Amino acid sequence: MAEPDTVTVPASAEADTEPTSPFLRACGGLPTDRTPVWLLRQAGRYQPEYRALREKYSMLEVIRTPELAAQVTLMPIEAFGFDAAIVFSDILPPLVGMGLDLDFVKGDGPRIGNPISSTLDVDLLGTPPAEETMAGTLGAIALVRRELEPRDIPVIGFAGAPFTLASYAIEGGTSKDFSRTKAFMLSEPAAWKRLLGKLVTVQADYLLAQAKAGAQALQVFDSWAGRALGREDYLRYVAPYNRELFARVSSAGVPVINFALGVGSYLGEAAACGGDVVGLDWALPLDEAWERVGFERPVQGNLDPVALLAPWRELEFRIDDVLSRAGGRPGHIFNVGHGLVPQTPVDNVRRLVDHVRERTAS
Ligand code: CP3
């Protein structure tokens, strides 16, 4: 119980206070004293300490154990001092709670043992609450938040967008041409609607639960819609569900990042689905992509992650190119335009972070 003379700050007033961390300030389009930087897949196989931990535990064991997931989340923060920590998990574990058998097979990526092949399979999918099915990740978020709060480094939660998750649920793994997914979408439009509707329910609940657990920003990954579909199919079969997802998640009270890969030819339409910040892949130069999104909207991106395999002189040139195209406008978060690859030299990650800091410090 609060003492009678204790001043308690209502949660709403707390949320209205301007953030101090460069990452959250940039998410709000506010000026920063340097450009914040974090990288997609910043925790992962390029780090020797991650590989050592994965010798002992499977991917799913790490994800389901809050202490282990928190430990991996913090590895790149301790090593490089990123401006934000993305909780260590994957986009696919929420499918397990819906009734799909997921495994990560070494060298082969994710596998679903019982992929969806009929309309009945869609109707059998459950939509249980994230508190029941994703407790490991929610616990990890709380642990990381407690650890990083004193350093003012925000924690990012995330989830997959409905099309990307549907593609794994139907193909049973990563696909080259998404033919099963598209055939299902075109042959069974009513079941497609039910499937994407269920995915919106589960992902919205999961994202809101992550914010409740302590995530200070949320990122939605739509990795494959842009690769699989032309604009008209995107607008008909995907955009309504993405819009619904962003609308539901906007009540979380934290910035939401909309990262849709490969949507170059309909970037404006994908960005219009929602989210406060637009994540940009590396297909277009940053200034051109930002102009299409609208300069009033904060953006995150967009170095080609494979540039980190180049010699420093080339990498430095490309980092500087992204920064000069951002032009010092408020609302730029430096990132890669897709996840770091396992061969990334640790030294280049360190030099990248230091370089972005030095180049942009005011
Ligand atoms: O640090 C971070 O960025 C957080 C961790 C994170 C992972 N996956 C860990 C992971 C995040 C944000 C993801 C998202 C994810 N997962 C996406 C969306 C982003 C993108 O890359 O497009 C997708 C499509 C997946 C599905 C997935 N998971 C694939 C295709 C693979 C296999 C490819 C690969 O890189 O191995 C995974 C496995 C995976 N997810 C690993 C990691 C660290 C590798 C597992 C291991 O062997 O240790």
Short mmCIF file of C-alpha atoms and ligand atoms in Angstrom, two decimals:
data_model
loop_
_atom_site.label_atom_id
_atom_site.label_comp_id
_atom_site.label_asym_id
_atom_site.label_seq_id
_atom_site.Cartn_x
_atom_site.Cartn_y
_atom_site.Cartn_z
CA MET A 1 0.00 0.00 0.00
CA ALA A 2 1.27 3.48 -0.86
CA GLU A 3 1.82 5.92 2.00
CA PRO A 4 -0.81 8.70 1.94
CA ASP A 5 1.82 11.33 1.09
CA THR A 6 3.54 9.25 -1.61
CA VAL A 7 3.23 10.73 -5.08
CA THR A 8 2.33 7.93 -7.44
CA VAL A 9 2.81 8.55 -11.14
CA PRO A 10 -0.08 7.14 -13.13
CA ALA A 11 0.99 4.69 -15.83
CA SER A 12 -0.46 6.94 -18.53
CA ALA A 13 1.62 9.94 -17.38
CA GLU A 14 4.72 7.74 -17.39
CA ALA A 15 4.02 6.72 -20.99
CA ASP A 16 3.61 10.37 -21.98
CA THR A 17 7.03 11.37 -20.68
CA GLU A 18 9.63 11.79 -23.42
CA PRO A 19 11.96 8.80 -23.54
CA THR A 20 15.67 9.34 -22.95
CA SER A 21 17.18 6.35 -24.79
CA PRO A 22 18.31 7.18 -28.36
CA PHE A 23 16.42 4.17 -29.74
CA LEU A 24 13.04 5.08 -28.25
CA ARG A 25 13.56 8.76 -29.08
CA ALA A 26 14.21 7.86 -32.73
CA CYS A 27 11.12 5.61 -32.72
CA GLY A 28 9.16 8.70 -31.72
CA GLY A 29 10.81 10.87 -34.39
CA LEU A 30 12.60 12.90 -31.68
CA PRO A 31 16.13 14.28 -32.11
CA THR A 32 18.95 12.18 -30.62
CA ASP A 33 22.55 13.01 -29.70
CA ARG A 34 23.67 10.12 -31.94
CA THR A 35 22.03 7.65 -34.30
CA PRO A 36 20.90 4.57 -32.37
CA VAL A 37 22.10 1.22 -33.70
CA TRP A 38 21.05 -2.39 -33.27
CA LEU A 39 21.16 -5.25 -35.79
CA LEU A 40 18.68 -7.92 -36.90
CA ARG A 41 19.93 -11.29 -35.59
CA GLN A 42 22.43 -9.50 -33.37
CA ALA A 43 22.34 -12.57 -31.11
CA GLY A 44 23.31 -15.69 -32.97
CA ARG A 45 25.78 -18.01 -34.55
CA TYR A 46 28.42 -15.42 -35.47
CA GLN A 47 29.10 -15.08 -31.72
CA PRO A 48 31.37 -17.77 -30.21
CA GLU A 49 29.59 -17.49 -26.83
CA TYR A 50 26.25 -18.25 -28.56
CA ARG A 51 27.70 -21.27 -30.38
CA ALA A 52 29.13 -22.56 -27.10
CA LEU A 53 25.72 -22.33 -25.40
CA ARG A 54 24.01 -24.06 -28.33
CA GLU A 55 26.41 -27.01 -27.92
CA LYS A 56 24.59 -27.67 -24.65
CA TYR A 57 21.00 -26.71 -25.40
CA SER A 58 18.70 -26.96 -28.41
CA MET A 59 17.20 -23.83 -29.98
CA LEU A 60 13.79 -24.59 -28.42
CA GLU A 61 15.34 -25.26 -25.00
CA VAL A 62 17.02 -21.84 -25.10
CA ILE A 63 13.79 -20.16 -26.20
CA ARG A 64 11.68 -21.87 -23.53
CA THR A 65 14.03 -21.18 -20.61
CA PRO A 66 13.82 -17.52 -19.53
CA GLU A 67 17.30 -17.48 -17.97
CA LEU A 68 18.95 -18.93 -21.11
CA ALA A 69 17.00 -16.72 -23.53
CA ALA A 70 17.85 -13.67 -21.40
CA GLN A 71 21.52 -14.68 -21.33
CA VAL A 72 21.63 -14.92 -25.15
CA THR A 73 19.72 -11.64 -25.54
CA LEU A 74 22.36 -9.90 -23.43
CA MET A 75 25.39 -11.42 -25.21
CA PRO A 76 25.58 -8.85 -28.02
CA ILE A 77 24.74 -6.01 -25.61
CA GLU A 78 27.71 -6.88 -23.42
CA ALA A 79 29.99 -7.47 -26.42
CA PHE A 80 29.14 -4.42 -28.55
CA GLY A 81 26.93 -2.04 -26.56
CA PHE A 82 23.95 -1.93 -28.93
CA ASP A 83 21.24 0.66 -28.25
CA ALA A 84 18.44 -1.93 -28.00
CA ALA A 85 18.12 -5.61 -27.11
CA ILE A 86 15.80 -7.83 -29.11
CA VAL A 87 14.58 -10.73 -27.01
CA PHE A 88 16.07 -14.02 -28.12
CA SER A 89 13.32 -16.18 -29.59
CA ASP A 90 12.01 -16.90 -33.07
CA ILE A 91 8.85 -16.05 -34.98
CA LEU A 92 7.73 -19.70 -35.15
CA PRO A 93 7.25 -20.96 -31.54
CA PRO A 94 3.75 -19.39 -31.25
CA LEU A 95 2.66 -21.92 -33.91
CA VAL A 96 3.30 -24.73 -31.40
CA GLY A 97 0.52 -23.48 -29.14
CA MET A 98 -1.81 -23.53 -32.14
CA GLY A 99 -1.16 -27.25 -32.64
CA LEU A 100 1.80 -27.40 -35.04
CA ASP A 101 4.91 -29.49 -34.30
CA LEU A 102 8.00 -27.30 -34.65
CA ASP A 103 11.63 -28.26 -34.66
CA PHE A 104 14.83 -26.50 -35.68
CA VAL A 105 16.90 -29.00 -37.62
CA LYS A 106 20.65 -28.35 -37.69
CA GLY A 107 21.70 -27.13 -41.13
CA ASP A 108 18.14 -27.31 -42.41
CA GLY A 109 16.31 -24.54 -40.54
CA PRO A 110 12.82 -24.76 -39.08
CA ARG A 111 10.56 -27.76 -39.79
CA ILE A 112 6.83 -28.23 -39.09
CA GLY A 113 6.05 -31.95 -38.73
CA ASN A 114 2.32 -31.65 -39.42
CA PRO A 115 1.86 -28.84 -41.93
CA ILE A 116 -1.60 -27.61 -42.87
CA SER A 117 -2.94 -29.30 -45.99
CA SER A 118 -6.72 -29.05 -45.69
CA THR A 119 -9.45 -26.69 -44.56
CA LEU A 120 -10.09 -29.08 -41.64
CA ASP A 121 -6.49 -28.57 -40.49
CA VAL A 122 -7.21 -24.84 -40.33
CA ASP A 123 -10.33 -25.39 -38.23
CA LEU A 124 -8.40 -27.59 -35.80
CA LEU A 125 -5.86 -24.85 -35.03
CA GLY A 126 -6.21 -23.42 -31.53
CA THR A 127 -5.78 -19.81 -30.42
CA PRO A 128 -4.62 -20.15 -26.80
CA PRO A 129 -3.36 -17.07 -24.92
CA ALA A 130 0.36 -16.24 -25.09
CA GLU A 131 0.63 -16.31 -21.28
CA GLU A 132 0.03 -20.06 -21.53
CA THR A 133 2.08 -20.89 -24.61
CA MET A 134 4.95 -18.37 -24.69
CA ALA A 135 5.76 -18.04 -21.00
CA GLY A 136 9.48 -18.61 -21.67
CA THR A 137 9.79 -15.56 -23.92
CA LEU A 138 7.59 -13.41 -21.69
CA GLY A 139 9.78 -14.40 -18.73
CA ALA A 140 12.95 -13.62 -20.70
CA ILE A 141 11.61 -10.14 -21.54
CA ALA A 142 10.99 -9.42 -17.85
CA LEU A 143 14.51 -10.58 -16.91
CA VAL A 144 16.20 -8.56 -19.66
CA ARG A 145 14.17 -5.47 -18.80
CA ARG A 146 15.25 -5.69 -15.17
CA GLU A 147 18.90 -6.04 -16.24
CA LEU A 148 18.90 -3.24 -18.82
CA GLU A 149 16.58 -0.68 -17.21
CA PRO A 150 19.44 0.87 -15.16
CA ARG A 151 21.43 1.30 -18.39
CA ASP A 152 18.44 2.79 -20.25
CA ILE A 153 18.69 0.17 -23.01
CA PRO A 154 15.21 -0.78 -24.22
CA VAL A 155 13.99 -4.33 -24.87
CA ILE A 156 12.29 -5.13 -28.18
CA GLY A 157 9.67 -7.89 -28.45
CA PHE A 158 8.63 -9.28 -31.81
CA ALA A 159 6.33 -11.57 -33.77
CA GLY A 160 5.83 -12.79 -37.31
CA ALA A 161 3.16 -11.33 -39.59
CA PRO A 162 0.25 -13.58 -40.64
CA PHE A 163 1.40 -14.38 -44.20
CA THR A 164 4.94 -15.29 -43.14
CA LEU A 165 3.65 -17.60 -40.41
CA ALA A 166 1.01 -19.12 -42.72
CA SER A 167 3.78 -19.91 -45.21
CA TYR A 168 5.67 -21.95 -42.59
CA ALA A 169 2.46 -23.60 -41.38
CA ILE A 170 1.56 -24.70 -44.92
CA GLU A 171 4.98 -25.38 -46.50
CA GLY A 172 6.40 -27.04 -43.37
CA GLY A 173 9.60 -25.00 -43.66
CA THR A 174 11.27 -22.19 -45.59
CA SER A 175 10.12 -22.20 -49.20
CA LYS A 176 11.65 -21.10 -52.49
CA ASP A 177 8.46 -20.32 -54.41
CA PHE A 178 5.67 -20.54 -51.80
CA SER A 179 3.64 -22.65 -54.25
CA ARG A 180 1.70 -24.61 -51.61
CA THR A 181 0.85 -21.46 -49.68
CA LYS A 182 -0.30 -19.61 -52.79
CA ALA A 183 -2.23 -22.61 -54.11
CA PHE A 184 -4.07 -22.86 -50.76
CA MET A 185 -4.72 -19.11 -50.71
CA LEU A 186 -6.18 -19.16 -54.22
CA SER A 187 -8.10 -22.46 -53.93
CA GLU A 188 -9.55 -22.07 -50.44
CA PRO A 189 -10.17 -18.35 -49.93
CA ALA A 190 -12.62 -18.91 -47.04
CA ALA A 191 -10.17 -21.16 -45.16
CA TRP A 192 -7.35 -18.68 -45.92
CA LYS A 193 -9.46 -16.00 -44.26
CA ARG A 194 -9.98 -18.20 -41.19
CA LEU A 195 -6.28 -19.13 -41.05
CA LEU A 196 -5.03 -15.54 -41.26
CA GLY A 197 -7.74 -14.46 -38.83
CA LYS A 198 -6.52 -17.01 -36.27
CA LEU A 199 -2.92 -15.91 -36.81
CA VAL A 200 -3.91 -12.27 -36.23
CA THR A 201 -5.64 -13.26 -32.98
CA VAL A 202 -2.62 -15.21 -31.71
CA GLN A 203 0.03 -12.70 -32.82
CA ALA A 204 -1.83 -9.62 -31.54
CA ASP A 205 -2.31 -11.28 -28.17
CA TYR A 206 1.35 -12.34 -28.12
CA LEU A 207 2.64 -8.86 -28.97
CA LEU A 208 0.40 -7.24 -26.35
CA ALA A 209 1.59 -9.81 -23.79
CA GLN A 210 5.22 -8.97 -24.61
CA ALA A 211 4.55 -5.27 -23.99
CA LYS A 212 2.86 -6.20 -20.70
CA ALA A 213 5.89 -8.30 -19.76
CA GLY A 214 8.17 -5.29 -20.26
CA ALA A 215 8.96 -4.93 -23.98
CA GLN A 216 9.41 -1.21 -24.77
CA ALA A 217 9.03 -1.62 -28.55
CA LEU A 218 7.60 -4.35 -30.78
CA GLN A 219 8.69 -5.45 -34.24
CA VAL A 220 6.51 -7.32 -36.73
CA PHE A 221 8.48 -9.37 -39.29
CA ASP A 222 6.77 -9.97 -42.63
CA SER A 223 9.68 -11.78 -44.22
CA TRP A 224 8.03 -13.54 -47.12
CA ALA A 225 4.85 -11.81 -48.34
CA GLY A 226 6.93 -9.46 -50.49
CA ARG A 227 8.91 -12.30 -51.99
CA ALA A 228 5.84 -14.48 -52.64
CA LEU A 229 3.20 -12.08 -53.88
CA GLY A 230 2.63 -9.36 -56.42
CA ARG A 231 0.98 -6.15 -55.32
CA GLU A 232 -2.61 -7.02 -56.11
CA ASP A 233 -2.46 -10.35 -54.26
CA TYR A 234 -0.73 -8.62 -51.36
CA LEU A 235 -3.51 -6.05 -51.16
CA ARG A 236 -6.26 -8.67 -51.34
CA TYR A 237 -4.87 -11.58 -49.31
CA VAL A 238 -2.42 -10.03 -46.85
CA ALA A 239 -2.89 -6.30 -46.25
CA PRO A 240 -6.29 -6.54 -44.46
CA TYR A 241 -4.79 -8.92 -41.87
CA ASN A 242 -1.65 -6.83 -41.39
CA ARG A 243 -3.84 -3.75 -40.92
CA GLU A 244 -5.91 -5.59 -38.32
CA LEU A 245 -2.77 -6.77 -36.51
CA PHE A 246 -1.24 -3.27 -36.33
CA ALA A 247 -4.59 -1.78 -35.28
CA ARG A 248 -4.89 -4.22 -32.37
CA VAL A 249 -1.29 -3.79 -31.28
CA SER A 250 -1.46 0.01 -31.33
CA SER A 251 -3.09 -0.19 -27.90
CA ALA A 252 0.16 -1.61 -26.45
CA GLY A 253 1.42 1.91 -25.69
CA VAL A 254 4.88 1.19 -27.17
CA PRO A 255 6.25 1.93 -30.66
CA VAL A 256 5.67 -0.78 -33.24
CA ILE A 257 8.11 -1.42 -36.10
CA ASN A 258 6.64 -2.70 -39.38
CA PHE A 259 9.38 -4.65 -41.18
CA ALA A 260 8.26 -6.11 -44.50
CA LEU A 261 10.97 -7.58 -46.69
CA GLY A 262 11.02 -7.54 -50.45
CA VAL A 263 8.02 -5.26 -50.86
CA GLY A 264 10.00 -2.74 -52.95
CA SER A 265 7.37 -2.37 -55.63
CA TYR A 266 4.63 -1.77 -53.05
CA LEU A 267 6.56 -0.39 -50.08
CA GLY A 268 4.02 2.42 -49.67
CA GLU A 269 1.12 -0.03 -49.44
CA ALA A 270 2.98 -2.31 -46.99
CA ALA A 271 3.95 0.65 -44.78
CA ALA A 272 0.35 1.91 -44.88
CA CYS A 273 -0.77 -1.26 -43.06
CA GLY A 274 0.43 0.36 -39.84
CA GLY A 275 3.22 0.61 -37.29
CA ASP A 276 4.98 3.70 -35.99
CA VAL A 277 8.37 2.90 -37.55
CA VAL A 278 9.02 1.30 -40.93
CA GLY A 279 11.81 -1.27 -41.16
CA LEU A 280 13.55 -1.05 -44.55
CA ASP A 281 15.27 -3.91 -46.32
CA TRP A 282 18.38 -3.16 -48.40
CA ALA A 283 16.67 -3.22 -51.82
CA LEU A 284 16.44 0.56 -52.21
CA PRO A 285 18.84 3.29 -51.11
CA LEU A 286 17.68 4.57 -47.73
CA ASP A 287 16.72 8.08 -48.86
CA GLU A 288 14.61 6.77 -51.73
CA ALA A 289 12.81 4.26 -49.53
CA TRP A 290 12.29 6.87 -46.79
CA GLU A 291 10.81 9.31 -49.29
CA ARG A 292 8.32 6.65 -50.41
CA VAL A 293 7.33 5.94 -46.82
CA GLY A 294 7.18 9.65 -46.03
CA PHE A 295 9.90 11.54 -44.13
CA GLU A 296 7.51 12.19 -41.23
CA ARG A 297 7.60 8.48 -40.38
CA PRO A 298 10.68 7.11 -38.54
CA VAL A 299 12.61 4.37 -40.36
CA GLN A 300 15.03 1.60 -39.43
CA GLY A 301 17.68 0.23 -41.76
CA ASN A 302 19.11 -0.56 -44.16
CA LEU A 303 22.68 -1.84 -44.68
CA ASP A 304 22.99 -5.08 -46.65
CA PRO A 305 24.04 -7.56 -43.92
CA VAL A 306 26.44 -9.29 -46.32
CA ALA A 307 28.45 -6.04 -46.47
CA LEU A 308 29.75 -7.14 -43.06
CA LEU A 309 31.69 -9.87 -44.89
CA ALA A 310 33.56 -7.24 -46.93
CA PRO A 311 36.90 -5.64 -45.98
CA TRP A 312 36.54 -2.71 -43.58
CA ARG A 313 37.13 -0.03 -46.23
CA GLU A 314 34.16 -1.26 -48.27
CA LEU A 315 31.99 -1.80 -45.18
CA GLU A 316 32.83 1.67 -43.87
CA PHE A 317 31.92 3.22 -47.23
CA ARG A 318 28.53 1.49 -47.15
CA ILE A 319 27.79 2.44 -43.52
CA ASP A 320 28.62 6.05 -44.39
CA ASP A 321 26.37 5.84 -47.44
CA VAL A 322 23.38 4.78 -45.29
CA LEU A 323 24.14 7.55 -42.77
CA SER A 324 24.55 10.25 -45.40
CA ARG A 325 21.29 9.21 -47.07
CA ALA A 326 19.59 9.46 -43.66
CA GLY A 327 20.93 13.01 -43.76
CA GLY A 328 20.86 13.56 -40.00
CA ARG A 329 17.04 13.70 -40.03
CA PRO A 330 15.47 12.69 -36.70
CA GLY A 331 13.81 9.28 -36.75
CA HIS A 332 16.57 7.10 -38.18
CA ILE A 333 17.57 3.88 -36.43
CA PHE A 334 20.65 2.29 -37.98
CA ASN A 335 20.22 -1.42 -38.72
CA VAL A 336 20.83 -4.03 -41.37
CA GLY A 337 18.16 -4.67 -44.01
CA HIS A 338 17.92 -8.38 -43.11
CA GLY A 339 19.48 -10.65 -40.47
CA LEU A 340 23.24 -10.98 -39.94
CA VAL A 341 24.63 -14.15 -41.51
CA PRO A 342 26.51 -16.71 -39.35
CA GLN A 343 29.86 -15.99 -41.10
CA THR A 344 29.83 -12.34 -39.95
CA PRO A 345 33.20 -11.44 -38.38
CA VAL A 346 32.72 -10.29 -34.79
CA ASP A 347 35.28 -7.54 -35.37
CA ASN A 348 33.22 -5.96 -38.12
CA VAL A 349 30.17 -5.82 -35.84
CA ARG A 350 32.24 -4.02 -33.22
CA ARG A 351 33.73 -1.58 -35.73
CA LEU A 352 30.28 -0.92 -37.23
CA VAL A 353 28.76 0.03 -33.86
CA ASP A 354 31.73 2.23 -32.95
CA HIS A 355 31.73 3.87 -36.36
CA VAL A 356 28.00 4.74 -36.32
CA ARG A 357 28.53 6.28 -32.85
CA GLU A 358 31.56 8.32 -33.90
CA ARG A 359 30.10 9.49 -37.20
CA THR A 360 26.81 10.64 -35.72
CA ALA A 361 27.75 11.97 -32.26
CA SER A 362 26.82 15.63 -31.95
O1 CP3 B 1 18.85 -11.45 -32.23
C1 CP3 B 1 17.79 -11.52 -32.88
O2 CP3 B 1 17.65 -10.93 -33.96
C2 CP3 B 1 16.61 -12.26 -32.28
C3 CP3 B 1 16.43 -13.57 -32.69
C4 CP3 B 1 15.65 -13.99 -33.94
C5 CP3 B 1 15.80 -15.30 -34.46
N1 CP3 B 1 14.90 -15.45 -35.47
C6 CP3 B 1 16.75 -16.30 -33.96
C7 CP3 B 1 17.12 -17.46 -34.78
C8 CP3 B 1 14.68 -13.35 -34.70
C9 CP3 B 1 14.17 -11.92 -34.60
C10 CP3 B 1 14.20 -14.29 -35.67
C11 CP3 B 1 13.12 -14.01 -36.63
C12 CP3 B 1 12.86 -14.96 -37.72
N2 CP3 B 1 12.93 -16.32 -37.70
C13 CP3 B 1 12.40 -14.60 -39.01
C14 CP3 B 1 12.11 -13.18 -39.43
C15 CP3 B 1 13.33 -12.45 -39.82
C16 CP3 B 1 14.02 -12.94 -41.06
O3 CP3 B 1 15.14 -13.43 -40.92
O4 CP3 B 1 13.41 -12.85 -42.13
C17 CP3 B 1 12.24 -15.76 -39.76
C18 CP3 B 1 11.77 -15.86 -41.19
C19 CP3 B 1 12.56 -16.86 -38.91
C20 CP3 B 1 12.49 -18.31 -39.24
C21 CP3 B 1 13.78 -18.97 -39.08
N3 CP3 B 1 14.37 -19.27 -37.87
C22 CP3 B 1 14.62 -19.48 -40.10
C23 CP3 B 1 14.36 -19.37 -41.58
C24 CP3 B 1 15.73 -20.08 -39.47
C25 CP3 B 1 16.82 -20.85 -40.13
C26 CP3 B 1 17.81 -20.00 -40.79
C27 CP3 B 1 18.94 -19.73 -39.86
O5 CP3 B 1 19.37 -18.57 -39.77
O6 CP3 B 1 19.38 -20.70 -39.24
C28 CP3 B 1 15.56 -19.89 -38.07
C29 CP3 B 1 16.48 -20.33 -37.01
C30 CP3 B 1 17.02 -19.26 -36.12
N4 CP3 B 1 16.30 -18.22 -35.59
C31 CP3 B 1 18.34 -19.17 -35.64
C32 CP3 B 1 18.41 -18.05 -34.80
C33 CP3 B 1 19.60 -17.55 -34.03
C34 CP3 B 1 19.44 -20.18 -35.92
C35 CP3 B 1 19.30 -21.31 -34.95
C36 CP3 B 1 20.62 -21.92 -34.56
O7 CP3 B 1 21.04 -22.85 -35.23
O8 CP3 B 1 21.20 -21.48 -33.56
#
